[in-house]
């Protein structure tokens, strides 16, 4: 049996920490090894306990979550970090990615998504919940995926029927939530299709996507 994932919780609200501990208490492969109520305390506990994973509230006194991430990365501390927030804000997500966070999870996430996020990040992956824009997903992919400099047509590019539906809706100005509603799929599924489409076309934003769709007559 592999060693459990050692976790530190950092949130200034005790009921949030208690809720997370309650969620994790029956998980044999996860162990909570420390708790912090503010940013400074989080830094100290990470230093002393050396956890595998830090679950970090984005808004805390005495250094917010983003400042904690920046300081840890500045010290070359490679602890895996999942930001926890009530805010589905593009600005917060962008700042978290830039600072060096490995994941961004909304406090309203289900138990299943919460555990999936922790295991994904602990295993070296990235996890971002919520209605994440294509630009954010593009930035995330660039940190993990080698971008080849080939013309997509040279790779015998195949756009699926569903991806064409996603493409059409994207170019009409629809967001992930609207796409999910239009196609009767989950928002997360819409986000994954969007990511795959932009990865295939090797584009980073909607402007490039529109130009590529026009150039190769994809619709």
Short mmCIF file of C-alpha atoms in Angstrom, two decimals:
data_model
loop_
_atom_site.label_atom_id
_atom_site.label_comp_id
_atom_site.label_asym_id
_atom_site.label_seq_id
_atom_site.Cartn_x
_atom_site.Cartn_y
_atom_site.Cartn_z
CA UNK A 1 0.00 0.00 0.00
CA UNK A 2 1.38 3.40 -0.95
CA UNK A 3 1.93 6.11 1.61
CA UNK A 4 -1.04 8.44 2.22
CA UNK A 5 -1.11 11.92 0.73
CA UNK A 6 -0.05 14.23 3.56
CA UNK A 7 -2.20 17.37 3.54
CA UNK A 8 -2.09 20.76 5.26
CA UNK A 9 -5.30 22.82 5.40
CA UNK A 10 -5.05 26.62 5.44
CA UNK A 11 -8.29 28.58 5.90
CA UNK A 12 -9.20 31.25 8.43
CA UNK A 13 -12.68 29.77 8.93
CA UNK A 14 -12.69 26.83 11.34
CA UNK A 15 -15.95 25.46 9.93
CA UNK A 16 -14.36 25.20 6.49
CA UNK A 17 -11.38 23.30 7.87
CA UNK A 18 -13.66 21.05 9.91
CA UNK A 19 -15.77 20.40 6.83
CA UNK A 20 -12.74 19.38 4.78
CA UNK A 21 -11.43 17.17 7.59
CA UNK A 22 -14.84 15.52 7.85
CA UNK A 23 -14.81 14.90 4.11
CA UNK A 24 -11.33 13.39 4.23
CA UNK A 25 -11.55 11.39 7.45
CA UNK A 26 -12.74 8.21 5.73
CA UNK A 27 -10.11 8.43 2.98
CA UNK A 28 -7.43 5.90 3.90
CA UNK A 29 -4.97 7.36 1.39
CA UNK A 30 -5.18 10.97 2.65
CA UNK A 31 -3.90 12.24 6.00
CA UNK A 32 -4.34 15.78 7.37
CA UNK A 33 -1.04 16.62 9.08
CA UNK A 34 -1.56 20.31 9.88
CA UNK A 35 -3.90 23.29 9.92
CA UNK A 36 -3.34 27.02 9.53
CA UNK A 37 -5.59 30.01 10.12
CA UNK A 38 -3.65 32.60 8.11
CA UNK A 39 -0.94 32.96 5.51
CA UNK A 40 2.01 33.30 7.87
CA UNK A 41 0.95 30.23 9.83
CA UNK A 42 0.51 28.29 6.60
CA UNK A 43 4.12 29.01 5.63
CA UNK A 44 5.40 27.88 9.03
CA UNK A 45 3.38 24.66 9.06
CA UNK A 46 4.44 23.76 5.51
CA UNK A 47 8.05 24.26 6.55
CA UNK A 48 7.73 22.07 9.65
CA UNK A 49 5.46 19.28 8.36
CA UNK A 50 6.68 19.14 4.74
CA UNK A 51 3.32 17.97 3.35
CA UNK A 52 2.65 16.56 -0.10
CA UNK A 53 -0.29 18.87 -0.66
CA UNK A 54 -1.41 22.28 0.62
CA UNK A 55 -5.09 23.19 0.41
CA UNK A 56 -5.02 26.96 0.56
CA UNK A 57 -7.81 29.51 0.93
CA UNK A 58 -7.28 32.37 -1.48
CA UNK A 59 -8.44 35.02 1.02
CA UNK A 60 -6.75 34.95 4.42
CA UNK A 61 -5.25 37.48 6.85
CA UNK A 62 -1.48 37.98 7.20
CA UNK A 63 -0.74 37.06 3.57
CA UNK A 64 -3.46 35.88 1.23
CA UNK A 65 -3.28 32.57 -0.58
CA UNK A 66 -1.63 33.95 -3.69
CA UNK A 67 1.09 35.62 -1.61
CA UNK A 68 1.71 32.32 0.17
CA UNK A 69 2.10 30.51 -3.17
CA UNK A 70 4.48 33.19 -4.45
CA UNK A 71 6.64 32.92 -1.32
CA UNK A 72 6.76 29.12 -1.41
CA UNK A 73 7.70 29.08 -5.08
CA UNK A 74 10.24 31.82 -4.44
CA UNK A 75 11.82 29.47 -1.90
CA UNK A 76 11.74 26.72 -4.53
CA UNK A 77 9.30 24.75 -2.38
CA UNK A 78 7.58 22.30 -4.72
CA UNK A 79 4.70 21.28 -2.44
CA UNK A 80 1.56 20.69 -4.53
CA UNK A 81 -0.96 23.49 -3.99
CA UNK A 82 -4.71 23.58 -4.53
CA UNK A 83 -6.29 27.01 -4.13
CA UNK A 84 -9.71 27.01 -2.47
CA UNK A 85 -12.11 29.85 -3.21
CA UNK A 86 -15.74 30.90 -3.34
CA UNK A 87 -14.86 33.08 -6.33
CA UNK A 88 -15.19 31.80 -9.91
CA UNK A 89 -13.13 34.78 -11.00
CA UNK A 90 -10.90 34.74 -14.07
CA UNK A 91 -8.61 37.23 -12.33
CA UNK A 92 -8.15 34.99 -9.29
CA UNK A 93 -7.51 31.93 -11.43
CA UNK A 94 -4.97 33.77 -13.60
CA UNK A 95 -3.13 35.09 -10.55
CA UNK A 96 -3.12 31.62 -8.99
CA UNK A 97 -1.63 30.06 -12.14
CA UNK A 98 0.96 32.81 -12.43
CA UNK A 99 1.95 32.40 -8.79
CA UNK A 100 2.49 28.67 -9.27
CA UNK A 101 -0.63 26.94 -7.93
CA UNK A 102 -1.37 23.45 -9.25
CA UNK A 103 -5.14 23.65 -8.90
CA UNK A 104 -8.08 25.93 -8.25
CA UNK A 105 -11.18 24.50 -6.59
CA UNK A 106 -14.45 26.15 -5.72
CA UNK A 107 -15.76 25.73 -2.17
CA UNK A 108 -19.09 24.62 -3.56
CA UNK A 109 -17.53 21.64 -5.36
CA UNK A 110 -18.94 18.17 -4.77
CA UNK A 111 -17.10 15.60 -2.65
CA UNK A 112 -16.33 13.62 -5.81
CA UNK A 113 -14.77 16.62 -7.57
CA UNK A 114 -12.88 17.64 -4.43
CA UNK A 115 -11.27 14.21 -4.08
CA UNK A 116 -10.58 14.02 -7.81
CA UNK A 117 -8.81 17.37 -7.65
CA UNK A 118 -6.65 16.34 -4.69
CA UNK A 119 -5.59 13.06 -6.30
CA UNK A 120 -4.98 14.68 -9.70
CA UNK A 121 -2.72 17.35 -8.21
CA UNK A 122 -0.98 14.95 -5.83
CA UNK A 123 -0.15 12.75 -8.84
CA UNK A 124 1.50 15.68 -10.59
CA UNK A 125 -1.41 16.91 -12.69
CA UNK A 126 -3.36 20.17 -12.79
CA UNK A 127 -6.98 20.69 -11.81
CA UNK A 128 -9.07 23.82 -12.28
CA UNK A 129 -12.81 23.74 -11.60
CA UNK A 130 -15.41 26.23 -12.67
CA UNK A 131 -16.14 28.06 -15.90
CA UNK A 132 -12.52 28.46 -16.97
CA UNK A 133 -11.95 30.38 -20.16
CA UNK A 134 -10.03 29.05 -23.15
CA UNK A 135 -7.20 31.45 -22.42
CA UNK A 136 -6.71 29.99 -18.95
CA UNK A 137 -6.84 26.45 -20.27
CA UNK A 138 -4.37 27.44 -22.96
CA UNK A 139 -1.97 28.80 -20.38
CA UNK A 140 -2.35 25.64 -18.34
CA UNK A 141 -1.68 23.40 -21.31
CA UNK A 142 1.43 25.34 -22.34
CA UNK A 143 3.06 24.46 -19.00
CA UNK A 144 2.61 20.72 -19.64
CA UNK A 145 2.29 20.15 -23.38
CA UNK A 146 5.03 20.55 -25.97
CA UNK A 147 3.56 22.59 -28.81
CA UNK A 148 4.72 21.35 -32.20
CA UNK A 149 5.31 23.94 -34.87
CA UNK A 150 3.47 22.06 -37.60
CA UNK A 151 0.55 23.25 -39.63
CA UNK A 152 -2.49 21.39 -38.21
CA UNK A 153 -3.44 20.22 -41.72
CA UNK A 154 -0.06 18.46 -41.95
CA UNK A 155 -1.08 16.32 -38.95
CA UNK A 156 -4.21 15.02 -40.72
CA UNK A 157 -6.29 17.01 -38.26
CA UNK A 158 -9.71 15.57 -37.59
CA UNK A 159 -12.36 17.73 -35.94
CA UNK A 160 -15.18 15.65 -34.48
CA UNK A 161 -18.85 16.48 -34.92
CA UNK A 162 -19.09 17.51 -31.27
CA UNK A 163 -16.00 19.71 -31.58
CA UNK A 164 -17.56 21.42 -34.58
CA UNK A 165 -20.65 22.10 -32.46
CA UNK A 166 -18.43 23.52 -29.73
CA UNK A 167 -16.52 25.60 -32.28
CA UNK A 168 -19.72 27.09 -33.71
CA UNK A 169 -21.00 28.02 -30.26
CA UNK A 170 -17.64 29.46 -29.20
CA UNK A 171 -17.47 31.67 -32.27
CA UNK A 172 -21.01 32.88 -31.58
CA UNK A 173 -19.80 34.17 -28.23
CA UNK A 174 -21.07 31.42 -25.95
CA UNK A 175 -19.30 30.60 -22.68
CA UNK A 176 -18.84 27.14 -21.13
CA UNK A 177 -22.10 27.30 -19.19
CA UNK A 178 -24.11 28.34 -22.24
CA UNK A 179 -22.44 25.67 -24.37
CA UNK A 180 -23.25 23.03 -21.75
CA UNK A 181 -26.90 24.09 -21.70
CA UNK A 182 -27.14 24.18 -25.51
CA UNK A 183 -25.67 20.67 -25.90
CA UNK A 184 -27.22 19.14 -22.75
CA UNK A 185 -23.82 18.26 -21.29
CA UNK A 186 -22.07 19.21 -18.05
CA UNK A 187 -20.08 22.43 -17.85
CA UNK A 188 -16.95 20.38 -17.12
CA UNK A 189 -17.51 18.30 -20.27
CA UNK A 190 -17.94 21.46 -22.32
CA UNK A 191 -14.70 22.78 -20.86
CA UNK A 192 -12.83 19.57 -21.78
CA UNK A 193 -14.13 19.66 -25.38
CA UNK A 194 -13.10 23.30 -25.61
CA UNK A 195 -9.62 22.50 -24.34
CA UNK A 196 -9.21 19.59 -26.78
CA UNK A 197 -10.38 21.70 -29.70
CA UNK A 198 -7.95 24.54 -28.96
CA UNK A 199 -5.13 22.09 -28.37
CA UNK A 200 -5.78 20.42 -31.73
CA UNK A 201 -5.79 23.75 -33.53
CA UNK A 202 -2.80 25.03 -31.56
CA UNK A 203 -4.47 28.32 -30.66
CA UNK A 204 -4.41 30.29 -27.41
CA UNK A 205 -7.51 32.45 -27.56
CA UNK A 206 -10.78 33.03 -29.38
CA UNK A 207 -9.28 35.43 -31.90
CA UNK A 208 -6.74 32.84 -33.04
CA UNK A 209 -9.49 30.20 -33.02
CA UNK A 210 -11.68 32.31 -35.29
CA UNK A 211 -8.81 32.98 -37.66
CA UNK A 212 -7.87 29.28 -37.85
CA UNK A 213 -11.49 28.22 -38.39
CA UNK A 214 -11.78 30.69 -41.27
CA UNK A 215 -8.40 29.82 -42.77
CA UNK A 216 -9.15 26.09 -42.94
CA UNK A 217 -12.93 26.32 -43.50
CA UNK A 218 -13.71 24.22 -40.45
CA UNK A 219 -17.38 25.19 -40.37
#
